[in-house]
């Protein structure tokens, strides 16, 4: 989908930022996080802002609306919203601007909503703040506008009763209550599955066409930026290093950092595959960006750049302007000649690796109250393979992974075995069984004990899983840190002092403390920028080659699944509707639901992906949404698994 055409909505820029410097006061010192940033967003334009975690994207957004934390301040420059100087506004004028001219949608809608208030109350409040009358009627109409099915029910619901996609629609509706000229979106689709993401993006595109609102779209997903935006800005360590029309920048980048970001992406052209069966190594950006407050005399990217010369180290490059573009690089005309940081290496299972499954799930189910989250799933895992697990939010992916890990007790009619021995909940598992099956969670912030140092977190796992203590434990802790490329200096640090990528490395080290045979990876890279994602995926691949470990890899990022998986399993409302080798699933034929996922086609307008659209226990579970429905047989008979090629099973009447 191409970017939405710009709609003229006035003469002034919706947002203009000039020479913006922002600092945070830490330890009694000012640490600079934005350095002389210049950008503008025209009325009706969509501008994408990309860059690694910690580069200052969210800080720029918060500065634009004067939401910086107490230790943050604008040290220089100007911020203009519709020709009004934000920094010169009185508190009353600032409230008026936030109520009428500018709105913001945050990354996590659950945190942006009050869990104790019904959706209707919160949405009506947004209209009241904007000075609109008849707030209840306007709130109901807004829910319809953002394509929410059964808006009357949603008005009465609490946030915890809605899916992530529904919550994001509600937050977008609240942001649009004031009919703003500028809408700032800070990672609005992170954590959403491909289908819901497509719905949200189409909704935003439609709202932009209808209202002419300008967008500042912050994301680490370059594909989304290409789909949604007219122009793109690339931020690195607080500096805007490249800017221009989105298609030109992404197809012919003129800064080595932009080139590096694009090379970090998993490719779908076979260039990084081993015969289409197993993913190779991704390119990465070596080193780390400078820390806030570091003084850099030359180019801020020089110490990570394969094109850097002494001139780059000593002289900061100017902002070179050409053909409506900008690049802050001395050698921008040859940026695409940047040497690869890492030569792609095929990931192959060891010769002689076992081909018989070591872990088997048979008819595995899990019922919560009256809701069946997982329904009769059977699958097997072999040494050294990666099984990619995909499906929309609420399909049961995480519940299935937690059952395999022993964190959730399956229903009585299922069977889970390790080497043909029964495998129950974790409290009933032997030490060897606990050691054999480990898990890396989506959010390392929640998975790591914030009160403990990194060394203690890894050390406790070594004691519990490997029985190590004293000097042996310390030695192995250091070995694991080296294995996951975690600098030893961080062993004394607390998790809060680490970046997202470093935290996830700690989580991986902990999972490998007992030499596992299966590691369950539940969205381990969903919140990471592309450069950190590439390094984590490479790390997991290296550990797999060295240890012969198997992975169950849960992800909503289908490009990642294409890269890492040997086989792909597809869940829909708790049922396994397709499973097969990556080559077979990608080449087809495919289940209609799998087609929808890979094509990211929106579901029926306004449908809640977690809504129950069935008409009872009979028939195919996907029949209400299926574009290939055959007729009465789909309504009346549950389909059986059909083996369309060896090992490739599809649960669909169309393949009988």
XYZ file of C-alpha atoms in Angstrom:
656
model
C 0.000 0.000 0.000
C 1.451 3.364 -0.953
C 1.495 6.346 1.360
C -1.709 8.374 1.577
C -1.524 11.555 -0.519
C -0.969 14.755 1.400
C -4.124 16.768 2.048
C -3.693 20.497 2.321
C -5.387 21.697 5.493
C -4.014 25.177 5.942
C -0.935 27.245 5.303
C 1.094 26.749 8.491
C 3.097 23.620 9.245
C 1.337 21.329 11.681
C 4.682 20.967 13.493
C 8.002 22.752 13.024
C 11.052 21.978 15.139
C 14.134 24.178 14.847
C 17.604 23.425 16.301
C 16.079 21.483 19.197
C 18.379 20.537 22.079
C 16.956 18.470 24.960
C 18.849 17.404 28.081
C 18.088 15.202 31.072
C 19.518 16.063 34.477
C 21.118 12.876 35.847
C 23.503 12.719 38.785
C 23.752 16.500 38.907
C 24.820 16.749 35.249
C 22.982 17.639 32.041
C 23.049 14.752 29.566
C 22.109 15.705 26.037
C 19.610 13.432 24.279
C 18.577 15.585 21.288
C 21.153 17.587 19.343
C 20.104 20.405 17.014
C 17.130 18.595 15.478
C 15.356 20.373 12.605
C 12.210 18.957 11.043
C 8.812 20.065 9.882
C 5.530 18.319 9.148
C 3.209 20.029 6.688
C -0.517 20.192 7.224
C -1.996 16.834 6.267
C 1.410 15.160 5.866
C 2.522 11.881 7.448
C 6.118 11.932 8.722
C 7.835 8.780 9.946
C 10.553 8.908 12.610
C 12.801 5.859 12.983
C 15.936 4.890 14.870
C 17.324 2.545 17.532
C 15.972 2.389 21.071
C 17.304 5.296 23.087
C 17.957 7.514 20.061
C 15.464 10.155 21.265
C 12.308 9.429 19.235
C 9.906 9.471 22.177
C 11.792 12.367 23.783
C 11.155 14.428 20.649
C 7.451 13.565 20.794
C 7.168 14.441 24.479
C 9.056 17.690 23.933
C 6.593 18.650 21.178
C 3.701 18.517 23.641
C 5.759 19.658 26.680
C 5.358 16.321 28.438
C 9.038 15.889 29.307
C 9.719 14.355 32.745
C 10.805 16.585 35.604
C 14.498 16.024 34.935
C 14.133 16.867 31.229
C 14.240 20.317 29.675
C 14.566 22.009 26.311
C 17.951 23.731 26.376
C 17.693 25.357 22.972
C 15.652 25.657 19.820
C 11.987 26.201 19.035
C 8.891 24.024 18.781
C 6.047 25.459 16.714
C 2.592 23.887 16.507
C 0.429 25.611 13.909
C 2.716 28.689 14.124
C 2.361 28.903 17.913
C 5.550 28.690 20.029
C 4.996 25.767 22.413
C 7.819 26.784 24.772
C 6.395 30.302 25.163
C 2.864 29.153 26.013
C 1.249 29.838 29.354
C -0.221 26.819 31.188
C -3.700 27.833 30.030
C -2.597 28.160 26.399
C -0.792 24.836 26.623
C -3.968 23.133 27.855
C -5.880 24.672 24.968
C -3.329 23.401 22.462
C -3.453 19.878 23.871
C -7.250 19.957 23.912
C -7.756 21.239 20.376
C -4.696 21.152 18.134
C -2.531 18.173 19.031
C -3.158 14.654 20.329
C -0.942 11.677 21.110
C -1.448 7.914 20.927
C 0.911 5.918 23.124
C 2.526 2.528 22.558
C 0.621 0.644 25.259
C -3.099 1.492 25.202
C -3.711 -0.505 28.393
C -1.491 1.920 30.316
C -3.114 4.937 28.685
C -6.594 3.974 29.940
C -7.944 3.972 33.492
C -8.654 0.313 34.388
C -11.372 1.309 36.880
C -13.529 3.343 34.450
C -15.764 2.100 31.659
C -14.721 2.904 28.087
C -17.751 5.138 27.541
C -16.892 7.306 30.544
C -13.295 7.795 29.431
C -14.190 8.561 25.826
C -16.902 11.004 26.898
C -14.337 12.778 29.098
C -12.146 13.322 26.036
C -15.012 15.133 24.301
C -15.743 17.139 27.458
C -12.123 18.312 27.665
C -12.344 19.342 24.006
C -15.404 21.425 24.844
C -17.829 19.328 22.820
C -21.412 18.916 23.906
C -23.553 15.748 23.924
C -20.495 13.748 24.962
C -22.193 10.341 25.233
C -23.610 10.497 21.718
C -20.275 11.739 20.348
C -18.425 8.934 22.163
C -20.740 6.307 20.658
C -20.343 7.821 17.198
C -16.546 7.874 17.574
C -16.500 4.147 18.349
C -18.355 3.582 15.094
C -15.918 5.892 13.304
C -12.936 3.820 14.444
C -14.752 0.701 13.194
C -15.611 -0.981 16.460
C -18.316 -3.606 16.215
C -21.117 -3.434 18.803
C -20.116 0.019 20.124
C -22.904 -0.032 22.724
C -21.295 -3.052 24.390
C -17.840 -1.499 24.229
C -19.151 1.694 25.868
C -20.134 -0.418 28.898
C -16.917 -2.456 28.952
C -13.810 -1.972 31.092
C -10.364 -1.911 29.408
C -9.453 -5.429 30.576
C -12.464 -6.812 28.717
C -11.159 -5.723 25.295
C -8.401 -7.056 23.062
C -5.239 -5.086 22.312
C -6.527 -4.083 18.879
C -9.817 -2.854 20.335
C -8.006 -0.862 23.039
C -5.826 0.803 20.422
C -8.940 1.801 18.462
C -10.417 3.323 21.624
C -7.251 5.329 22.335
C -7.174 6.565 18.725
C -10.812 7.605 19.108
C -9.972 9.553 22.271
C -7.096 11.272 20.483
C -9.407 12.284 17.622
C -12.084 13.692 19.945
C -10.616 17.187 19.629
C -10.346 16.998 15.816
C -6.608 17.787 16.037
C -4.404 19.094 13.246
C -1.504 16.898 14.402
C -1.639 13.346 15.723
C 1.536 11.888 17.278
C 1.657 8.078 17.261
C 4.398 6.494 19.390
C 4.804 2.838 18.298
C 1.009 2.379 18.023
C 1.104 -1.182 16.640
C 3.965 -2.770 18.617
C 2.789 -6.104 20.030
C -0.220 -6.396 17.700
C -0.528 -9.356 15.362
C -0.332 -8.872 11.599
C -4.088 -8.820 10.994
C -4.905 -6.354 13.775
C -1.915 -4.223 12.793
C -3.247 -4.060 9.227
C -6.665 -3.004 10.550
C -5.194 -0.219 12.690
C -3.042 1.084 9.839
C -5.952 1.078 7.415
C -8.055 2.880 10.025
C -5.408 5.588 10.426
C -5.079 5.966 6.662
C -8.855 6.331 6.303
C -9.073 8.863 9.135
C -6.281 10.856 7.543
C -8.080 10.891 4.200
C -11.289 12.029 5.877
C -9.930 14.701 8.201
C -6.591 15.818 6.750
C -4.863 15.332 10.112
C -1.058 15.406 10.024
C 0.789 12.431 11.509
C 4.089 12.088 13.321
C 4.477 8.307 13.184
C 7.205 6.907 15.461
C 8.087 3.275 14.844
C 10.957 0.798 14.659
C 9.081 -1.037 11.900
C 10.378 0.297 8.586
C 7.723 -1.538 6.559
C 4.969 0.302 8.443
C 6.696 3.637 7.880
C 6.898 2.901 4.164
C 3.225 2.021 4.038
C 1.946 4.980 6.049
C 4.244 7.962 5.528
C 5.179 10.552 2.917
C 8.567 11.467 4.363
C 10.930 9.823 6.827
C 13.495 11.082 9.317
C 16.249 8.830 10.677
C 17.351 9.669 14.207
C 20.646 8.429 15.643
C 21.907 9.273 19.139
C 19.763 12.412 19.186
C 20.767 13.678 15.726
C 18.644 13.641 12.588
C 21.110 11.968 10.208
C 18.910 11.479 7.138
C 15.598 12.765 5.847
C 13.599 12.640 2.640
C 10.678 11.067 0.756
C 10.076 7.653 2.281
C 10.432 5.615 -0.912
C 13.696 7.309 -1.867
C 15.290 6.963 1.560
C 14.359 3.291 1.950
C 15.253 2.321 -1.618
C 18.435 4.406 -1.952
C 19.637 5.432 1.531
C 22.325 8.095 1.723
C 23.584 7.589 5.277
C 25.523 4.512 6.480
C 23.290 4.212 9.549
C 20.158 3.967 7.388
C 21.927 1.386 5.218
C 22.758 -0.582 8.376
C 19.161 -0.509 9.630
C 17.841 -1.825 6.323
C 20.409 -4.620 6.224
C 19.346 -5.758 9.700
C 15.911 -6.744 8.387
C 15.224 -10.421 7.672
C 15.111 -10.766 3.902
C 12.429 -12.615 1.959
C 14.489 -13.103 -1.190
C 16.320 -16.272 -0.226
C 19.630 -14.452 0.168
C 19.879 -15.406 3.815
C 18.388 -18.884 3.614
C 19.948 -22.325 3.376
C 17.935 -23.882 0.595
C 14.777 -22.297 1.979
C 14.949 -24.528 5.055
C 16.888 -22.686 7.754
C 17.709 -19.019 8.300
C 21.248 -17.668 8.045
C 22.938 -14.890 9.975
C 21.553 -11.377 9.727
C 23.744 -8.382 9.168
C 24.085 -6.164 12.238
C 25.367 -2.730 13.175
C 28.525 -3.274 15.244
C 29.075 -1.578 18.584
C 26.726 0.655 20.545
C 25.527 4.242 20.105
C 27.088 6.890 22.344
C 25.435 7.291 25.733
C 23.490 10.456 26.594
C 25.982 13.062 27.691
C 28.960 11.630 25.779
C 30.977 14.329 24.006
C 31.592 13.496 20.337
C 33.826 15.793 18.301
C 33.327 14.358 14.810
C 30.590 12.307 13.209
C 28.402 10.774 15.872
C 28.224 7.484 13.914
C 31.940 7.250 13.090
C 32.924 4.537 15.597
C 30.299 2.147 14.152
C 30.719 3.043 10.474
C 32.658 0.934 7.981
C 33.229 4.007 5.784
C 34.662 6.242 8.515
C 38.013 7.981 7.979
C 40.102 10.230 10.212
C 38.206 13.163 8.730
C 34.925 11.668 10.034
C 36.388 11.245 13.525
C 37.682 14.808 13.686
C 35.062 16.849 11.790
C 31.311 16.696 12.305
C 29.568 16.433 8.920
C 27.163 19.182 7.876
C 23.600 18.499 6.784
C 24.022 17.969 3.031
C 20.830 18.951 1.167
C 20.027 17.544 -2.291
C 16.863 16.799 -4.303
C 14.543 17.397 -1.362
C 16.648 15.149 0.853
C 19.197 15.552 3.643
C 22.086 13.417 4.826
C 24.524 14.199 7.612
C 27.453 12.215 6.181
C 30.725 13.290 4.551
C 30.432 10.389 2.080
C 26.665 10.255 1.568
C 27.109 9.677 -2.167
C 28.623 6.241 -1.493
C 26.744 5.215 1.656
C 25.416 2.053 0.007
C 28.973 0.753 -0.414
C 29.143 0.274 3.370
C 30.854 -3.103 3.998
C 28.684 -5.791 5.584
C 29.321 -6.077 9.311
C 28.751 -9.801 9.325
C 28.942 -12.369 6.538
C 25.721 -14.409 6.340
C 26.401 -17.957 7.531
C 23.862 -20.758 6.998
C 22.365 -22.218 10.153
C 22.513 -25.997 9.844
C 21.602 -28.661 12.321
C 24.515 -30.858 13.347
C 25.142 -33.957 11.273
C 23.612 -36.979 12.908
C 21.134 -34.924 14.911
C 18.176 -36.947 16.186
C 15.213 -37.015 13.810
C 12.769 -38.592 16.246
C 10.746 -36.125 18.369
C 11.888 -35.730 21.963
C 8.870 -33.660 23.081
C 5.315 -34.517 22.032
C 1.997 -32.830 22.759
C -1.126 -34.872 22.048
C -4.623 -33.383 22.132
C -3.429 -30.585 24.424
C -6.198 -28.258 25.628
C -6.663 -25.524 28.218
C -9.968 -24.129 29.424
C -10.235 -20.942 31.498
C -13.701 -20.773 33.058
C -15.883 -21.287 29.953
C -13.297 -20.124 27.413
C -11.198 -22.758 25.641
C -7.884 -20.989 24.979
C -6.212 -24.077 23.446
C -8.296 -26.779 21.821
C -6.863 -30.221 21.051
C -3.403 -29.248 19.781
C -0.970 -32.002 18.798
C 2.610 -31.295 17.748
C 6.153 -32.625 18.172
C 9.616 -31.063 18.420
C 12.944 -32.491 17.285
C 16.474 -31.690 18.380
C 17.965 -28.613 16.714
C 14.826 -27.476 14.874
C 12.802 -24.273 15.160
C 9.019 -24.459 15.029
C 7.506 -21.038 14.316
C 4.101 -20.490 15.922
C 1.851 -17.803 14.449
C -1.722 -16.613 14.900
C -3.610 -13.470 15.843
C -3.917 -12.103 19.372
C -6.006 -14.410 21.530
C -5.343 -17.467 19.356
C -3.675 -19.335 22.236
C 0.019 -19.065 21.279
C 1.278 -17.947 24.694
C -1.032 -20.340 26.556
C 0.324 -23.245 24.505
C 3.923 -22.196 25.195
C 3.197 -21.878 28.910
C 1.693 -25.369 28.980
C 4.839 -26.780 27.392
C 6.897 -24.922 29.998
C 4.736 -26.271 32.830
C 3.567 -22.815 33.901
C -0.055 -23.606 32.976
C -1.768 -26.925 33.812
C -3.381 -28.498 30.702
C -6.840 -30.033 30.774
C -6.990 -33.678 31.819
C -7.655 -35.118 28.352
C -4.298 -34.037 26.878
C -0.852 -35.645 27.111
C 2.590 -34.049 27.150
C 5.716 -36.200 27.076
C 9.478 -35.687 27.176
C 11.393 -38.722 25.851
C 8.122 -40.683 26.166
C 7.854 -39.822 29.897
C 4.846 -37.848 31.093
C 5.514 -34.146 31.643
C 3.177 -32.400 34.061
C 3.083 -28.923 35.607
C 6.415 -27.463 36.673
C 5.851 -28.174 40.368
C 5.693 -31.896 39.545
C 8.602 -31.966 37.097
C 11.961 -33.464 37.909
C 15.020 -31.221 37.998
C 16.135 -32.704 34.670
C 12.758 -31.948 33.059
C 12.769 -28.353 34.340
C 16.286 -27.925 33.004
C 15.283 -29.383 29.630
C 12.446 -26.920 28.900
C 13.072 -23.211 29.484
C 11.346 -20.029 28.351
C 12.337 -16.549 27.155
C 9.482 -14.127 27.706
C 8.333 -11.205 25.579
C 9.003 -8.508 28.156
C 12.318 -8.853 30.013
C 11.336 -5.963 32.299
C 8.641 -8.160 33.826
C 10.671 -11.380 33.662
C 13.789 -10.100 35.471
C 13.889 -9.336 39.201
C 14.562 -5.600 39.409
C 15.990 -5.906 42.925
C 18.788 -8.281 41.889
C 21.956 -7.661 39.920
C 22.406 -9.300 36.526
C 25.070 -11.586 37.975
C 22.744 -12.744 40.742
C 19.880 -13.354 38.287
C 22.045 -15.622 36.136
C 23.743 -17.161 39.187
C 20.454 -18.170 40.833
C 19.445 -19.942 37.618
C 22.786 -21.785 37.619
C 22.232 -22.911 41.200
C 18.667 -24.089 40.584
C 19.216 -25.671 37.165
C 22.839 -26.813 37.228
C 23.501 -27.133 40.974
C 26.516 -24.791 40.851
C 27.793 -22.711 43.750
C 30.825 -20.663 44.758
C 33.677 -20.274 42.289
C 32.141 -22.717 39.806
C 28.954 -20.668 39.708
C 30.895 -17.422 39.230
C 32.998 -18.925 36.445
C 29.942 -20.260 34.615
C 28.146 -16.901 35.048
C 31.031 -15.204 33.264
C 31.010 -17.873 30.547
C 27.294 -17.361 29.921
C 27.754 -13.585 29.779
C 30.402 -14.082 27.103
C 28.170 -16.559 25.238
C 25.353 -14.010 24.933
C 27.833 -11.156 24.300
C 26.974 -9.345 27.512
C 29.939 -7.230 28.736
C 31.153 -8.407 32.153
C 30.786 -4.874 33.483
C 27.005 -5.331 33.370
C 27.028 -8.303 35.763
C 26.994 -5.873 38.691
C 24.234 -3.735 37.171
C 20.497 -3.899 37.888
C 18.077 -4.595 35.011
C 16.841 -0.985 35.027
C 20.353 0.130 34.008
C 20.281 -1.969 30.823
C 18.773 -1.356 27.406
C 15.997 -3.594 26.098
C 18.417 -5.621 24.000
C 20.823 -6.173 26.903
C 17.941 -7.232 29.174
C 16.857 -9.792 26.616
C 20.424 -11.139 26.496
C 20.238 -11.633 30.273
C 16.953 -13.511 29.827
C 18.549 -15.739 27.161
C 21.578 -16.414 29.418
C 19.253 -17.431 32.240
C 17.333 -19.804 29.957
C 20.596 -21.495 28.883
C 21.929 -21.825 32.448
C 20.948 -25.503 32.621
C 21.759 -26.550 29.040
C 18.130 -26.824 27.863
C 16.902 -29.034 25.042
C 13.915 -26.803 24.220
C 13.646 -23.036 24.651
C 10.217 -21.483 24.267
C 10.653 -17.978 22.805
C 7.478 -15.937 23.320
C 7.733 -12.809 21.132
C 11.346 -12.235 22.253
C 12.016 -9.429 19.755
C 8.607 -7.740 19.386
C 9.545 -4.547 21.240
C 13.141 -4.320 19.963
C 14.367 -2.107 17.149
C 15.636 -3.815 14.010
C 19.352 -3.611 14.850
C 18.887 -5.138 18.318
C 16.433 -7.689 16.899
C 19.046 -8.825 14.388
C 21.655 -9.320 17.115
C 19.236 -11.325 19.305
C 18.179 -13.533 16.376
C 21.829 -14.125 15.483
C 22.572 -14.963 19.113
C 19.753 -17.521 19.249
C 20.986 -19.050 15.986
C 24.548 -19.351 17.287
C 23.396 -20.959 20.537
C 21.280 -23.405 18.546
C 24.230 -24.444 16.386
C 26.468 -24.858 19.442
C 24.007 -26.690 21.681
C 21.565 -28.439 19.325
C 18.685 -26.828 21.214
C 15.181 -26.729 19.708
C 13.056 -23.571 19.691
C 9.334 -22.987 19.725
C 9.360 -19.426 18.389
C 6.155 -17.431 18.933
C 5.940 -14.231 16.907
C 3.509 -11.955 15.108
C 6.342 -10.740 12.862
C 6.058 -12.964 9.813
C 9.398 -11.792 8.405
C 11.073 -13.059 11.576
C 9.216 -16.376 11.305
C 10.344 -16.737 7.685
C 13.909 -16.209 8.827
C 14.114 -18.437 11.909
C 11.681 -21.295 11.332
C 12.252 -24.796 9.934
C 8.538 -25.563 10.318
C 5.514 -23.297 10.802
C 2.406 -23.989 12.896
C -0.707 -21.810 12.626
C -3.170 -21.374 15.513
C -6.675 -19.963 15.154
C -8.893 -19.638 18.239
C -6.943 -22.371 19.998
C -6.932 -24.891 17.156
C -3.973 -25.884 15.002
C -5.293 -25.266 11.482
C -2.010 -25.836 9.610
C 1.483 -27.179 10.256
C 4.296 -28.031 7.872
C 7.818 -27.229 6.728
C 8.517 -23.568 6.092
C 9.014 -24.235 2.399
C 5.681 -26.055 2.064
C 3.685 -23.482 4.059
C 5.186 -20.510 2.221
C 4.827 -22.105 -1.210
C 1.288 -23.289 -0.558
C -1.319 -24.533 -0.823
C -2.294 -22.901 2.460
C -5.220 -22.751 4.832
C -7.368 -19.658 4.087
C -6.522 -18.273 7.524
C -2.796 -18.689 6.891
C -3.281 -16.793 3.635
C -4.895 -13.945 5.555
C -2.022 -13.784 8.015
C 0.686 -13.735 5.376
C -1.140 -11.275 3.174
C -2.088 -9.177 6.263
C -5.565 -8.736 4.831
C -7.948 -6.916 7.201
C -10.769 -8.959 8.657
C -14.386 -7.853 8.229
C -14.549 -4.127 8.999
C -15.127 -3.467 12.647
C -14.773 -7.079 13.758
C -13.148 -7.789 17.107
C -10.603 -10.543 16.586
C -11.538 -12.031 19.940
C -15.289 -11.914 19.397
C -17.111 -15.237 19.293
C -18.622 -15.447 15.820
C -19.374 -19.162 15.925
C -22.870 -20.606 15.835
C -22.195 -23.459 18.178
C -19.742 -26.301 18.491
C -20.286 -27.712 14.981
C -18.496 -26.886 11.787
C -15.170 -25.274 10.947
C -13.949 -22.802 13.522
C -12.872 -20.363 10.774
C -16.091 -20.459 8.742
C -17.385 -16.999 9.808
C -14.285 -15.269 8.398
C -13.302 -17.650 5.596
C -13.170 -16.186 2.066
C -13.102 -19.725 0.604
C -16.126 -21.128 2.474
C -17.668 -24.036 0.568
C -21.172 -23.918 2.002
C -23.178 -26.088 4.385
C -20.347 -28.567 4.992
C -18.250 -25.813 6.595
C -21.161 -24.935 8.933
C -22.084 -28.473 9.858
C -18.941 -30.625 9.905
C -15.647 -30.173 11.741
C -12.834 -30.612 9.187
C -10.120 -33.190 9.712
C -6.386 -32.742 9.193
C -5.462 -33.392 5.561
C -1.853 -34.224 4.673
C -1.375 -32.254 1.438
C 2.319 -33.249 1.291
C 4.535 -35.223 3.686
C 4.386 -33.524 7.080
C 2.214 -30.640 5.807
C -1.226 -30.800 7.473
C -4.144 -28.458 6.776
C -7.449 -28.582 8.656
C -9.862 -27.493 5.909
C -12.686 -29.109 3.877
C -11.316 -27.536 0.687
C -8.324 -29.902 0.739
C -10.207 -33.179 1.181
